[in-house]
Structure formats: C-alpha cells, structure tokens
C-alpha cells in the first residue's frame, strides 16, 4: 500500500537541481514581494479605493497563497534527496491549489463584470458596484472555490494506492495521482466534466463582457476616451488570457495526452509564470499603481526625516 508519493520529474542536486533552485527561489520571492506591495498600497492609498483595485488586491492576496501551495515544495524537491510527499500532504496540496485557483477564476470573472458596468453603464456604476457588493462577490468566490473541490478530494481520500508511487508532474494534481490508484477511477470523467463547466462558465462570462466592452469602446467618439477605456481593461485582459489559456490547455484536454515535457511546461505556465507576470502587469505597467507606490515611498521618507 502506497502511503507517500515520489516526484520523479525533479533532478537530483548533482544533476543540476541547484541550477533550477536559484532562479525559482528568486521568482518566488518576487511573486510574494510584488503581490504584498500591491495589497499594502491598495489598502493605504485612498486614490485606489475603487472596486477595480479592491479586486486586484484580492487577486494579489490569493496569488501569495496559490504559489505557496506548490513552489516551496518544488524548491525542497530540487535540493533534497527525499523528493517525496505523504498521501495526506498530497491531498492537502491538491485541495488548496485547486480551491485557490477556482477562487482566482471567480475573482477574475467579478473583475470582468466590474469593467463591463464601469464602461457600458458608467452613470449607474457607483450605485451598482458598492463596497458591500464587492465584499459579497469576493466571499462568494471563496465559497465557490473552497466548496467545489471538497467532494473530489474526499472521494480521492477513500481510494487505495498501490504499486508505483511516482508522480510525473511538478506538483500533486488529479490526473497524475488518480493514475496511481489500484481501483476503478472511471468517476474521473465526472471530475473532468466539473472542471470543464467551471472553466467554461468563467470563460464565457469574461469573454461576453469584453466583447460588449470592446463594442462600446469602439463606438466612443473621442480617441482619448477610447485609449483610456482600453488601458483600464488591458491589464485584466492580459491576466485573463494567460491564466485561462494555460488552465484550459491543461484541464480541457479530456482524453488527449501530452508528453511529460509538455505537461510540465503547461503546468509551470499557470503555477509559476502567470503569478510572476501578474505583479508586473498590475504595478509596473499600471500608471495609477506606480503613482500610488511613489506617493507611499515619499510619505515614508518624510516620516523618517520627521522622526530624526
């Protein structure tokens, strides 16, 4: 009976594990620092007290925990001889990784709805997108994310695992783990269908919102107005395409199979690359955020001088 799994895909330290460890550690520190800065700046700067930046701060907060469910274990696997994880640890990693991922998808959907109302119904925007509604949408996203995955994890916890214990992936995921079960796992079709519905529902809401937004923007008479409207949506659209694109390729495959190399590459895209680019898109490429960071740094310098 298998009680722990082995991540067979990670190289040993003498095989070049350290070459991957250092860049991954730098990326992880950047992800945590960048998203933490966004959360703090949005909370402290009154100019960013808008629904759009509220959702951006929520997304950044989720990204911190989303990456923490997988990257620290990857770092450990790169430098440790014991590249294993217990069955309970594997199930916990899957639960929190997918729960946080689904929650992020729901928050991105809420952000698309926010942009739709702001651009297509600007006069009604302040009365519709109230702070209370923003909190309700965030709470609903969390409930959706953390409840939807629970039945799948509970079912997997009852499965017996025997024979091979090697996971050919960089983290615990449904398909690699289910392939190691020594019993009938035909119910995985239901799991795939649930994932497909979750992904497609969010994708359709966001896609339809942005189709309508683009139509309204193109109808604007002012070139300056069009540019401003496009700029407020570009960051969210880039994150949406990166996140949902890689997730769709990974989880809407159904019976299609990829090589270990492509499986790993696709997984790394939404586990490492997307969270790495999000702080860049939302802060370094965002004028309001850059201005807010500048104001915060200047006020801190003034406070330091006054303290001396």
PDB file of C-alpha atoms in Angstrom:
ATOM      1  CA  UNK A   1       0.000   0.000   0.000  1.00  0.00           C
ATOM      2  CA  UNK A   2       1.380   3.405  -1.019  1.00  0.00           C
ATOM      3  CA  UNK A   3       1.472   5.993   1.800  1.00  0.00           C
ATOM      4  CA  UNK A   4       3.705   8.556   0.077  1.00  0.00           C
ATOM      5  CA  UNK A   5       4.414   9.677  -3.481  1.00  0.00           C
ATOM      6  CA  UNK A   6       7.707  10.380  -5.232  1.00  0.00           C
ATOM      7  CA  UNK A   7       8.148  13.352  -7.573  1.00  0.00           C
ATOM      8  CA  UNK A   8      10.275  11.580 -10.168  1.00  0.00           C
ATOM      9  CA  UNK A   9      10.487  14.564 -12.510  1.00  0.00           C
ATOM     10  CA  UNK A  10      12.843  16.666 -10.331  1.00  0.00           C
ATOM     11  CA  UNK A  11      16.598  16.337 -10.981  1.00  0.00           C
ATOM     12  CA  UNK A  12      18.992  15.479  -8.146  1.00  0.00           C
ATOM     13  CA  UNK A  13      21.272  18.179  -6.733  1.00  0.00           C
ATOM     14  CA  UNK A  14      24.320  16.757  -8.527  1.00  0.00           C
ATOM     15  CA  UNK A  15      22.305  16.561 -11.767  1.00  0.00           C
ATOM     16  CA  UNK A  16      21.669  20.300 -11.894  1.00  0.00           C
ATOM     17  CA  UNK A  17      18.983  20.750  -9.250  1.00  0.00           C
ATOM     18  CA  UNK A  18      20.710  23.884  -7.932  1.00  0.00           C
ATOM     19  CA  UNK A  19      20.566  25.492 -11.395  1.00  0.00           C
ATOM     20  CA  UNK A  20      16.768  25.372 -11.163  1.00  0.00           C
ATOM     21  CA  UNK A  21      16.616  26.108  -7.423  1.00  0.00           C
ATOM     22  CA  UNK A  22      18.183  29.605  -7.508  1.00  0.00           C
ATOM     23  CA  UNK A  23      16.026  31.068 -10.359  1.00  0.00           C
ATOM     24  CA  UNK A  24      12.863  29.517  -8.873  1.00  0.00           C
ATOM     25  CA  UNK A  25      13.669  30.961  -5.439  1.00  0.00           C
ATOM     26  CA  UNK A  26      14.189  34.437  -6.976  1.00  0.00           C
ATOM     27  CA  UNK A  27      10.865  34.131  -8.845  1.00  0.00           C
ATOM     28  CA  UNK A  28       9.042  33.021  -5.666  1.00  0.00           C
ATOM     29  CA  UNK A  29      10.467  35.917  -3.597  1.00  0.00           C
ATOM     30  CA  UNK A  30       9.459  38.342  -6.389  1.00  0.00           C
ATOM     31  CA  UNK A  31       5.915  36.914  -6.521  1.00  0.00           C
ATOM     32  CA  UNK A  32       5.448  37.226  -2.740  1.00  0.00           C
ATOM     33  CA  UNK A  33       7.042  40.700  -2.532  1.00  0.00           C
ATOM     34  CA  UNK A  34       5.279  42.095  -5.629  1.00  0.00           C
ATOM     35  CA  UNK A  35       1.819  40.913  -4.588  1.00  0.00           C
ATOM     36  CA  UNK A  36       2.362  42.015  -0.986  1.00  0.00           C
ATOM     37  CA  UNK A  37       3.291  45.511  -2.205  1.00  0.00           C
ATOM     38  CA  UNK A  38       0.081  45.658  -4.278  1.00  0.00           C
ATOM     39  CA  UNK A  39      -2.069  44.604  -1.289  1.00  0.00           C
ATOM     40  CA  UNK A  40      -0.412  47.153   1.043  1.00  0.00           C
ATOM     41  CA  UNK A  41      -0.528  50.044  -1.459  1.00  0.00           C
ATOM     42  CA  UNK A  42      -4.222  49.478  -2.267  1.00  0.00           C
ATOM     43  CA  UNK A  43      -5.038  49.413   1.464  1.00  0.00           C
ATOM     44  CA  UNK A  44      -3.050  52.579   2.279  1.00  0.00           C
ATOM     45  CA  UNK A  45      -3.681  54.806  -0.766  1.00  0.00           C
ATOM     46  CA  UNK A  46      -7.114  56.455  -0.753  1.00  0.00           C
ATOM     47  CA  UNK A  47      -6.934  57.115  -4.516  1.00  0.00           C
ATOM     48  CA  UNK A  48      -7.072  53.348  -5.097  1.00  0.00           C
ATOM     49  CA  UNK A  49     -10.203  52.780  -3.011  1.00  0.00           C
ATOM     50  CA  UNK A  50     -12.190  51.659  -6.044  1.00  0.00           C
ATOM     51  CA  UNK A  51     -13.835  48.303  -6.856  1.00  0.00           C
ATOM     52  CA  UNK A  52     -11.271  47.576  -9.588  1.00  0.00           C
ATOM     53  CA  UNK A  53      -8.279  47.952  -7.258  1.00  0.00           C
ATOM     54  CA  UNK A  54     -10.121  46.157  -4.464  1.00  0.00           C
ATOM     55  CA  UNK A  55     -10.408  43.084  -6.732  1.00  0.00           C
ATOM     56  CA  UNK A  56      -6.761  43.475  -7.826  1.00  0.00           C
ATOM     57  CA  UNK A  57      -5.676  43.432  -4.165  1.00  0.00           C
ATOM     58  CA  UNK A  58      -7.834  40.346  -3.518  1.00  0.00           C
ATOM     59  CA  UNK A  59      -6.285  38.628  -6.538  1.00  0.00           C
ATOM     60  CA  UNK A  60      -2.777  39.528  -5.308  1.00  0.00           C
ATOM     61  CA  UNK A  61      -3.576  38.161  -1.842  1.00  0.00           C
ATOM     62  CA  UNK A  62      -4.809  34.901  -3.392  1.00  0.00           C
ATOM     63  CA  UNK A  63      -1.690  34.678  -5.596  1.00  0.00           C
ATOM     64  CA  UNK A  64       0.535  34.688  -2.493  1.00  0.00           C
ATOM     65  CA  UNK A  65      -1.185  31.592  -1.113  1.00  0.00           C
ATOM     66  CA  UNK A  66      -1.730  29.995  -4.537  1.00  0.00           C
ATOM     67  CA  UNK A  67       2.020  29.903  -5.224  1.00  0.00           C
ATOM     68  CA  UNK A  68       2.836  28.966  -1.620  1.00  0.00           C
ATOM     69  CA  UNK A  69       0.886  25.705  -2.005  1.00  0.00           C
ATOM     70  CA  UNK A  70       3.322  24.451  -4.671  1.00  0.00           C
ATOM     71  CA  UNK A  71       6.584  26.403  -5.094  1.00  0.00           C
ATOM     72  CA  UNK A  72       8.100  25.819  -1.596  1.00  0.00           C
ATOM     73  CA  UNK A  73       7.665  22.054  -2.102  1.00  0.00           C
ATOM     74  CA  UNK A  74       9.247  22.357  -5.567  1.00  0.00           C
ATOM     75  CA  UNK A  75      12.219  24.195  -4.034  1.00  0.00           C
ATOM     76  CA  UNK A  76      12.555  21.473  -1.408  1.00  0.00           C
ATOM     77  CA  UNK A  77      12.435  18.748  -4.081  1.00  0.00           C
ATOM     78  CA  UNK A  78      15.241  20.432  -6.030  1.00  0.00           C
ATOM     79  CA  UNK A  79      17.758  20.327  -3.160  1.00  0.00           C
ATOM     80  CA  UNK A  80      16.563  17.347  -1.134  1.00  0.00           C
ATOM     81  CA  UNK A  81      17.362  13.695  -1.745  1.00  0.00           C
ATOM     82  CA  UNK A  82      13.903  12.816  -0.411  1.00  0.00           C
ATOM     83  CA  UNK A  83      11.614  14.041  -3.190  1.00  0.00           C
ATOM     84  CA  UNK A  84       8.506  12.606  -1.551  1.00  0.00           C
ATOM     85  CA  UNK A  85       5.169  13.821  -0.197  1.00  0.00           C
ATOM     86  CA  UNK A  86       2.757  11.940   2.067  1.00  0.00           C
ATOM     87  CA  UNK A  87      -0.668  10.912   0.789  1.00  0.00           C
ATOM     88  CA  UNK A  88      -2.323  13.360   3.208  1.00  0.00           C
ATOM     89  CA  UNK A  89       0.104  16.119   2.164  1.00  0.00           C
ATOM     90  CA  UNK A  90      -0.614  15.425  -1.500  1.00  0.00           C
ATOM     91  CA  UNK A  91      -4.384  15.627  -0.976  1.00  0.00           C
ATOM     92  CA  UNK A  92      -3.981  18.867   1.007  1.00  0.00           C
ATOM     93  CA  UNK A  93      -1.811  20.378  -1.734  1.00  0.00           C
ATOM     94  CA  UNK A  94      -4.381  19.467  -4.387  1.00  0.00           C
ATOM     95  CA  UNK A  95      -7.238  20.855  -2.311  1.00  0.00           C
ATOM     96  CA  UNK A  96      -5.699  24.250  -1.579  1.00  0.00           C
ATOM     97  CA  UNK A  97      -4.120  24.613  -5.033  1.00  0.00           C
ATOM     98  CA  UNK A  98      -7.378  23.985  -6.890  1.00  0.00           C
ATOM     99  CA  UNK A  99      -9.536  25.847  -4.344  1.00  0.00           C
ATOM    100  CA  UNK A 100      -7.388  28.961  -4.655  1.00  0.00           C
ATOM    101  CA  UNK A 101      -7.210  28.549  -8.446  1.00  0.00           C
ATOM    102  CA  UNK A 102     -11.006  28.372  -8.775  1.00  0.00           C
ATOM    103  CA  UNK A 103     -11.366  31.338  -6.400  1.00  0.00           C
ATOM    104  CA  UNK A 104      -8.978  33.338  -8.609  1.00  0.00           C
ATOM    105  CA  UNK A 105     -11.044  32.419 -11.667  1.00  0.00           C
ATOM    106  CA  UNK A 106     -14.196  33.663  -9.910  1.00  0.00           C
ATOM    107  CA  UNK A 107     -12.462  36.923  -8.872  1.00  0.00           C
ATOM    108  CA  UNK A 108     -11.313  37.459 -12.474  1.00  0.00           C
ATOM    109  CA  UNK A 109     -14.949  36.961 -13.515  1.00  0.00           C
ATOM    110  CA  UNK A 110     -16.054  39.562 -10.950  1.00  0.00           C
ATOM    111  CA  UNK A 111     -13.400  41.947 -12.327  1.00  0.00           C
ATOM    112  CA  UNK A 112     -14.788  41.495 -15.847  1.00  0.00           C
ATOM    113  CA  UNK A 113     -18.297  42.294 -14.605  1.00  0.00           C
ATOM    114  CA  UNK A 114     -16.905  45.370 -12.807  1.00  0.00           C
ATOM    115  CA  UNK A 115     -15.244  46.633 -16.015  1.00  0.00           C
ATOM    116  CA  UNK A 116     -18.423  45.890 -18.012  1.00  0.00           C
ATOM    117  CA  UNK A 117     -20.575  48.009 -15.675  1.00  0.00           C
ATOM    118  CA  UNK A 118     -17.938  50.789 -15.475  1.00  0.00           C
ATOM    119  CA  UNK A 119     -17.669  51.178 -19.263  1.00  0.00           C
ATOM    120  CA  UNK A 120     -21.116  50.137 -20.510  1.00  0.00           C
ATOM    121  CA  UNK A 121     -23.182  51.705 -17.675  1.00  0.00           C
ATOM    122  CA  UNK A 122     -20.960  54.465 -16.227  1.00  0.00           C
ATOM    123  CA  UNK A 123     -23.792  56.527 -14.700  1.00  0.00           C
ATOM    124  CA  UNK A 124     -25.141  53.573 -12.736  1.00  0.00           C
ATOM    125  CA  UNK A 125     -21.684  52.254 -11.783  1.00  0.00           C
ATOM    126  CA  UNK A 126     -21.366  53.958  -8.319  1.00  0.00           C
ATOM    127  CA  UNK A 127     -24.794  52.693  -7.229  1.00  0.00           C
ATOM    128  CA  UNK A 128     -24.266  49.123  -8.528  1.00  0.00           C
ATOM    129  CA  UNK A 129     -20.638  48.390  -7.581  1.00  0.00           C
ATOM    130  CA  UNK A 130     -20.912  49.290  -3.909  1.00  0.00           C
ATOM    131  CA  UNK A 131     -18.311  48.183  -1.322  1.00  0.00           C
ATOM    132  CA  UNK A 132     -20.899  45.753   0.048  1.00  0.00           C
ATOM    133  CA  UNK A 133     -21.361  44.087  -3.366  1.00  0.00           C
ATOM    134  CA  UNK A 134     -17.577  43.829  -3.815  1.00  0.00           C
ATOM    135  CA  UNK A 135     -17.270  42.027  -0.472  1.00  0.00           C
ATOM    136  CA  UNK A 136     -20.208  39.749  -1.347  1.00  0.00           C
ATOM    137  CA  UNK A 137     -18.645  38.835  -4.724  1.00  0.00           C
ATOM    138  CA  UNK A 138     -15.310  38.098  -3.015  1.00  0.00           C
ATOM    139  CA  UNK A 139     -16.952  35.961  -0.327  1.00  0.00           C
ATOM    140  CA  UNK A 140     -18.968  34.118  -2.986  1.00  0.00           C
ATOM    141  CA  UNK A 141     -15.780  33.474  -4.971  1.00  0.00           C
ATOM    142  CA  UNK A 142     -14.090  31.969  -1.895  1.00  0.00           C
ATOM    143  CA  UNK A 143     -17.113  29.784  -1.065  1.00  0.00           C
ATOM    144  CA  UNK A 144     -17.317  28.590  -4.659  1.00  0.00           C
ATOM    145  CA  UNK A 145     -13.603  27.774  -4.774  1.00  0.00           C
ATOM    146  CA  UNK A 146     -13.294  26.008  -1.432  1.00  0.00           C
ATOM    147  CA  UNK A 147     -16.552  24.027  -1.633  1.00  0.00           C
ATOM    148  CA  UNK A 148     -16.425  22.806  -5.240  1.00  0.00           C
ATOM    149  CA  UNK A 149     -13.169  20.868  -4.808  1.00  0.00           C
ATOM    150  CA  UNK A 150     -14.097  19.285  -1.469  1.00  0.00           C
ATOM    151  CA  UNK A 151     -16.162  16.313  -2.827  1.00  0.00           C
ATOM    152  CA  UNK A 152     -13.388  15.350  -5.275  1.00  0.00           C
ATOM    153  CA  UNK A 153     -10.710  15.382  -2.574  1.00  0.00           C
ATOM    154  CA  UNK A 154     -12.989  13.456  -0.162  1.00  0.00           C
ATOM    155  CA  UNK A 155     -13.551  10.789  -2.849  1.00  0.00           C
ATOM    156  CA  UNK A 156      -9.832  10.526  -3.631  1.00  0.00           C
ATOM    157  CA  UNK A 157      -9.071  10.104   0.091  1.00  0.00           C
ATOM    158  CA  UNK A 158     -11.058   6.836   0.032  1.00  0.00           C
ATOM    159  CA  UNK A 159      -9.093   5.336  -2.900  1.00  0.00           C
ATOM    160  CA  UNK A 160      -6.410   2.695  -2.291  1.00  0.00           C
ATOM    161  CA  UNK A 161      -2.996   3.365  -3.850  1.00  0.00           C
ATOM    162  CA  UNK A 162      -0.578   0.523  -4.527  1.00  0.00           C
ATOM    163  CA  UNK A 163       2.240  -0.393  -6.918  1.00  0.00           C
ATOM    164  CA  UNK A 164       4.068   2.582  -8.415  1.00  0.00           C
ATOM    165  CA  UNK A 165       4.227   5.770  -6.348  1.00  0.00           C
ATOM    166  CA  UNK A 166       5.912   8.020  -8.943  1.00  0.00           C
ATOM    167  CA  UNK A 167       4.161  11.275  -9.889  1.00  0.00           C
ATOM    168  CA  UNK A 168       5.307  12.590 -13.265  1.00  0.00           C
ATOM    169  CA  UNK A 169       4.420  16.217 -12.522  1.00  0.00           C
ATOM    170  CA  UNK A 170       5.879  19.167 -10.582  1.00  0.00           C
ATOM    171  CA  UNK A 171       3.033  19.104  -8.017  1.00  0.00           C
ATOM    172  CA  UNK A 172       0.173  16.830  -6.930  1.00  0.00           C
ATOM    173  CA  UNK A 173      -2.638  17.013  -9.465  1.00  0.00           C
ATOM    174  CA  UNK A 174      -5.778  14.983 -10.118  1.00  0.00           C
ATOM    175  CA  UNK A 175      -4.781  13.037 -13.229  1.00  0.00           C
ATOM    176  CA  UNK A 176      -1.214  12.017 -12.175  1.00  0.00           C
ATOM    177  CA  UNK A 177      -2.423  10.916  -8.729  1.00  0.00           C
ATOM    178  CA  UNK A 178      -5.538   9.099  -9.950  1.00  0.00           C
ATOM    179  CA  UNK A 179      -3.427   7.126 -12.428  1.00  0.00           C
ATOM    180  CA  UNK A 180      -1.668   5.531  -9.412  1.00  0.00           C
ATOM    181  CA  UNK A 181      -4.880   4.266  -7.777  1.00  0.00           C
ATOM    182  CA  UNK A 182      -5.277   0.477  -7.856  1.00  0.00           C
ATOM    183  CA  UNK A 183      -9.043   0.560  -8.278  1.00  0.00           C
ATOM    184  CA  UNK A 184     -11.631   1.755 -10.783  1.00  0.00           C
ATOM    185  CA  UNK A 185     -11.300   5.526 -11.277  1.00  0.00           C
ATOM    186  CA  UNK A 186     -13.853   5.919 -14.068  1.00  0.00           C
ATOM    187  CA  UNK A 187     -15.514   8.596 -11.929  1.00  0.00           C
ATOM    188  CA  UNK A 188     -12.652  10.825 -13.076  1.00  0.00           C
ATOM    189  CA  UNK A 189     -14.851  11.599 -16.098  1.00  0.00           C
ATOM    190  CA  UNK A 190     -17.220  13.389 -13.722  1.00  0.00           C
ATOM    191  CA  UNK A 191     -14.268  15.267 -12.223  1.00  0.00           C
ATOM    192  CA  UNK A 192     -13.186  16.337 -15.732  1.00  0.00           C
ATOM    193  CA  UNK A 193     -16.738  17.445 -16.533  1.00  0.00           C
ATOM    194  CA  UNK A 194     -16.926  19.551 -13.335  1.00  0.00           C
ATOM    195  CA  UNK A 195     -13.594  21.206 -14.197  1.00  0.00           C
ATOM    196  CA  UNK A 196     -14.790  21.866 -17.740  1.00  0.00           C
ATOM    197  CA  UNK A 197     -18.023  23.506 -16.539  1.00  0.00           C
ATOM    198  CA  UNK A 198     -16.127  25.682 -14.019  1.00  0.00           C
ATOM    199  CA  UNK A 199     -13.592  26.859 -16.597  1.00  0.00           C
ATOM    200  CA  UNK A 200     -16.062  27.380 -19.454  1.00  0.00           C
ATOM    201  CA  UNK A 201     -18.599  29.252 -17.279  1.00  0.00           C
ATOM    202  CA  UNK A 202     -15.985  31.774 -16.129  1.00  0.00           C
ATOM    203  CA  UNK A 203     -14.501  31.999 -19.626  1.00  0.00           C
ATOM    204  CA  UNK A 204     -17.905  32.715 -21.237  1.00  0.00           C
ATOM    205  CA  UNK A 205     -18.850  35.415 -18.711  1.00  0.00           C
ATOM    206  CA  UNK A 206     -15.490  37.172 -19.145  1.00  0.00           C
ATOM    207  CA  UNK A 207     -15.452  36.764 -22.948  1.00  0.00           C
ATOM    208  CA  UNK A 208     -19.016  38.081 -23.362  1.00  0.00           C
ATOM    209  CA  UNK A 209     -18.280  41.006 -21.017  1.00  0.00           C
ATOM    210  CA  UNK A 210     -15.231  42.006 -23.042  1.00  0.00           C
ATOM    211  CA  UNK A 211     -16.958  41.601 -26.398  1.00  0.00           C
ATOM    212  CA  UNK A 212     -19.601  44.050 -25.188  1.00  0.00           C
ATOM    213  CA  UNK A 213     -16.914  46.357 -23.685  1.00  0.00           C
ATOM    214  CA  UNK A 214     -14.956  46.440 -26.972  1.00  0.00           C
ATOM    215  CA  UNK A 215     -18.128  47.259 -28.953  1.00  0.00           C
ATOM    216  CA  UNK A 216     -18.927  50.170 -26.592  1.00  0.00           C
ATOM    217  CA  UNK A 217     -15.311  51.456 -26.640  1.00  0.00           C
ATOM    218  CA  UNK A 218     -15.128  51.405 -30.444  1.00  0.00           C
ATOM    219  CA  UNK A 219     -18.337  53.452 -30.565  1.00  0.00           C
ATOM    220  CA  UNK A 220     -16.819  56.234 -28.429  1.00  0.00           C
ATOM    221  CA  UNK A 221     -16.321  59.449 -30.440  1.00  0.00           C
ATOM    222  CA  UNK A 222     -13.180  60.559 -28.576  1.00  0.00           C
ATOM    223  CA  UNK A 223      -9.839  58.891 -29.338  1.00  0.00           C
ATOM    224  CA  UNK A 224      -8.626  59.856 -25.855  1.00  0.00           C
ATOM    225  CA  UNK A 225     -11.700  58.233 -24.308  1.00  0.00           C
ATOM    226  CA  UNK A 226     -11.110  55.035 -26.287  1.00  0.00           C
ATOM    227  CA  UNK A 227      -7.466  54.913 -25.226  1.00  0.00           C
ATOM    228  CA  UNK A 228      -8.322  55.441 -21.538  1.00  0.00           C
ATOM    229  CA  UNK A 229     -11.047  52.796 -21.609  1.00  0.00           C
ATOM    230  CA  UNK A 230      -8.784  50.260 -23.341  1.00  0.00           C
ATOM    231  CA  UNK A 231      -5.931  50.932 -20.891  1.00  0.00           C
ATOM    232  CA  UNK A 232      -8.123  50.176 -17.855  1.00  0.00           C
ATOM    233  CA  UNK A 233      -9.083  46.807 -19.346  1.00  0.00           C
ATOM    234  CA  UNK A 234      -5.787  45.752 -20.949  1.00  0.00           C
ATOM    235  CA  UNK A 235      -4.155  44.522 -17.719  1.00  0.00           C
ATOM    236  CA  UNK A 236      -7.127  42.400 -16.743  1.00  0.00           C
ATOM    237  CA  UNK A 237      -7.455  41.012 -20.264  1.00  0.00           C
ATOM    238  CA  UNK A 238      -3.753  40.022 -20.317  1.00  0.00           C
ATOM    239  CA  UNK A 239      -4.043  38.200 -16.953  1.00  0.00           C
ATOM    240  CA  UNK A 240      -7.278  36.541 -18.116  1.00  0.00           C
ATOM    241  CA  UNK A 241      -5.728  35.211 -21.330  1.00  0.00           C
ATOM    242  CA  UNK A 242      -2.581  33.973 -19.582  1.00  0.00           C
ATOM    243  CA  UNK A 243      -4.415  32.292 -16.695  1.00  0.00           C
ATOM    244  CA  UNK A 244      -7.383  30.791 -18.543  1.00  0.00           C
ATOM    245  CA  UNK A 245      -5.336  29.914 -21.636  1.00  0.00           C
ATOM    246  CA  UNK A 246      -2.905  27.686 -19.741  1.00  0.00           C
ATOM    247  CA  UNK A 247      -5.628  26.267 -17.470  1.00  0.00           C
ATOM    248  CA  UNK A 248      -7.832  25.401 -20.468  1.00  0.00           C
ATOM    249  CA  UNK A 249      -4.976  23.600 -22.242  1.00  0.00           C
ATOM    250  CA  UNK A 250      -4.239  21.641 -19.040  1.00  0.00           C
ATOM    251  CA  UNK A 251      -7.743  20.733 -17.892  1.00  0.00           C
ATOM    252  CA  UNK A 252      -9.911  20.761 -21.029  1.00  0.00           C
ATOM    253  CA  UNK A 253      -7.894  18.007 -22.705  1.00  0.00           C
ATOM    254  CA  UNK A 254     -10.371  15.191 -21.859  1.00  0.00           C
ATOM    255  CA  UNK A 255      -8.889  12.036 -23.449  1.00  0.00           C
ATOM    256  CA  UNK A 256      -5.922  13.834 -25.077  1.00  0.00           C
ATOM    257  CA  UNK A 257      -2.492  13.097 -23.620  1.00  0.00           C
ATOM    258  CA  UNK A 258       0.720  15.145 -23.704  1.00  0.00           C
ATOM    259  CA  UNK A 259       4.327  14.148 -23.199  1.00  0.00           C
ATOM    260  CA  UNK A 260       5.847  14.654 -19.726  1.00  0.00           C
ATOM    261  CA  UNK A 261       7.771  17.662 -21.104  1.00  0.00           C
ATOM    262  CA  UNK A 262       4.641  19.459 -22.352  1.00  0.00           C
ATOM    263  CA  UNK A 263       2.654  18.530 -19.232  1.00  0.00           C
ATOM    264  CA  UNK A 264       5.396  20.091 -17.101  1.00  0.00           C
ATOM    265  CA  UNK A 265       5.699  23.171 -19.343  1.00  0.00           C
ATOM    266  CA  UNK A 266       1.942  23.853 -19.281  1.00  0.00           C
ATOM    267  CA  UNK A 267       1.808  23.341 -15.503  1.00  0.00           C
ATOM    268  CA  UNK A 268       4.766  25.710 -14.988  1.00  0.00           C
ATOM    269  CA  UNK A 269       2.912  28.368 -17.028  1.00  0.00           C
ATOM    270  CA  UNK A 270      -0.006  28.730 -14.613  1.00  0.00           C
ATOM    271  CA  UNK A 271       1.863  27.704 -11.446  1.00  0.00           C
ATOM    272  CA  UNK A 272       4.973  29.899 -11.911  1.00  0.00           C
ATOM    273  CA  UNK A 273       4.844  32.151 -14.997  1.00  0.00           C
ATOM    274  CA  UNK A 274       1.331  33.626 -14.596  1.00  0.00           C
ATOM    275  CA  UNK A 275       1.836  34.558 -10.888  1.00  0.00           C
ATOM    276  CA  UNK A 276       5.266  36.007 -11.803  1.00  0.00           C
ATOM    277  CA  UNK A 277       3.807  38.278 -14.505  1.00  0.00           C
ATOM    278  CA  UNK A 278       0.759  39.437 -12.526  1.00  0.00           C
ATOM    279  CA  UNK A 279       2.618  41.933 -10.255  1.00  0.00           C
ATOM    280  CA  UNK A 280       4.415  43.306 -13.333  1.00  0.00           C
ATOM    281  CA  UNK A 281       1.151  43.761 -15.241  1.00  0.00           C
ATOM    282  CA  UNK A 282      -0.738  45.285 -12.301  1.00  0.00           C
ATOM    283  CA  UNK A 283       2.032  47.509 -10.888  1.00  0.00           C
ATOM    284  CA  UNK A 284       4.947  48.234 -13.234  1.00  0.00           C
ATOM    285  CA  UNK A 285       2.602  48.557 -16.240  1.00  0.00           C
ATOM    286  CA  UNK A 286      -0.117  50.445 -14.344  1.00  0.00           C
ATOM    287  CA  UNK A 287       0.264  54.253 -14.022  1.00  0.00           C
ATOM    288  CA  UNK A 288      -2.149  54.614 -11.074  1.00  0.00           C
ATOM    289  CA  UNK A 289      -0.359  51.879  -9.143  1.00  0.00           C
ATOM    290  CA  UNK A 290       3.090  53.332  -9.907  1.00  0.00           C
ATOM    291  CA  UNK A 291       1.922  56.779  -8.768  1.00  0.00           C
ATOM    292  CA  UNK A 292       0.494  55.298  -5.562  1.00  0.00           C
ATOM    293  CA  UNK A 293       3.743  53.431  -4.816  1.00  0.00           C
ATOM    294  CA  UNK A 294       5.659  56.699  -5.417  1.00  0.00           C
ATOM    295  CA  UNK A 295       3.364  58.608  -3.009  1.00  0.00           C
ATOM    296  CA  UNK A 296       3.770  55.903  -0.375  1.00  0.00           C
ATOM    297  CA  UNK A 297       7.587  55.967  -0.654  1.00  0.00           C
ATOM    298  CA  UNK A 298       7.674  59.794  -0.470  1.00  0.00           C
ATOM    299  CA  UNK A 299       5.432  59.839   2.609  1.00  0.00           C
ATOM    300  CA  UNK A 300       7.636  57.204   4.247  1.00  0.00           C
ATOM    301  CA  UNK A 301      10.754  59.301   3.570  1.00  0.00           C
ATOM    302  CA  UNK A 302       9.058  62.367   5.091  1.00  0.00           C
ATOM    303  CA  UNK A 303       8.072  60.315   8.146  1.00  0.00           C
ATOM    304  CA  UNK A 304      11.675  59.098   8.526  1.00  0.00           C
ATOM    305  CA  UNK A 305      13.029  62.652   8.318  1.00  0.00           C
ATOM    306  CA  UNK A 306      10.472  63.889  10.834  1.00  0.00           C
ATOM    307  CA  UNK A 307      11.453  61.063  13.189  1.00  0.00           C
ATOM    308  CA  UNK A 308      15.095  62.150  13.098  1.00  0.00           C
TER     309      UNK A 308
END
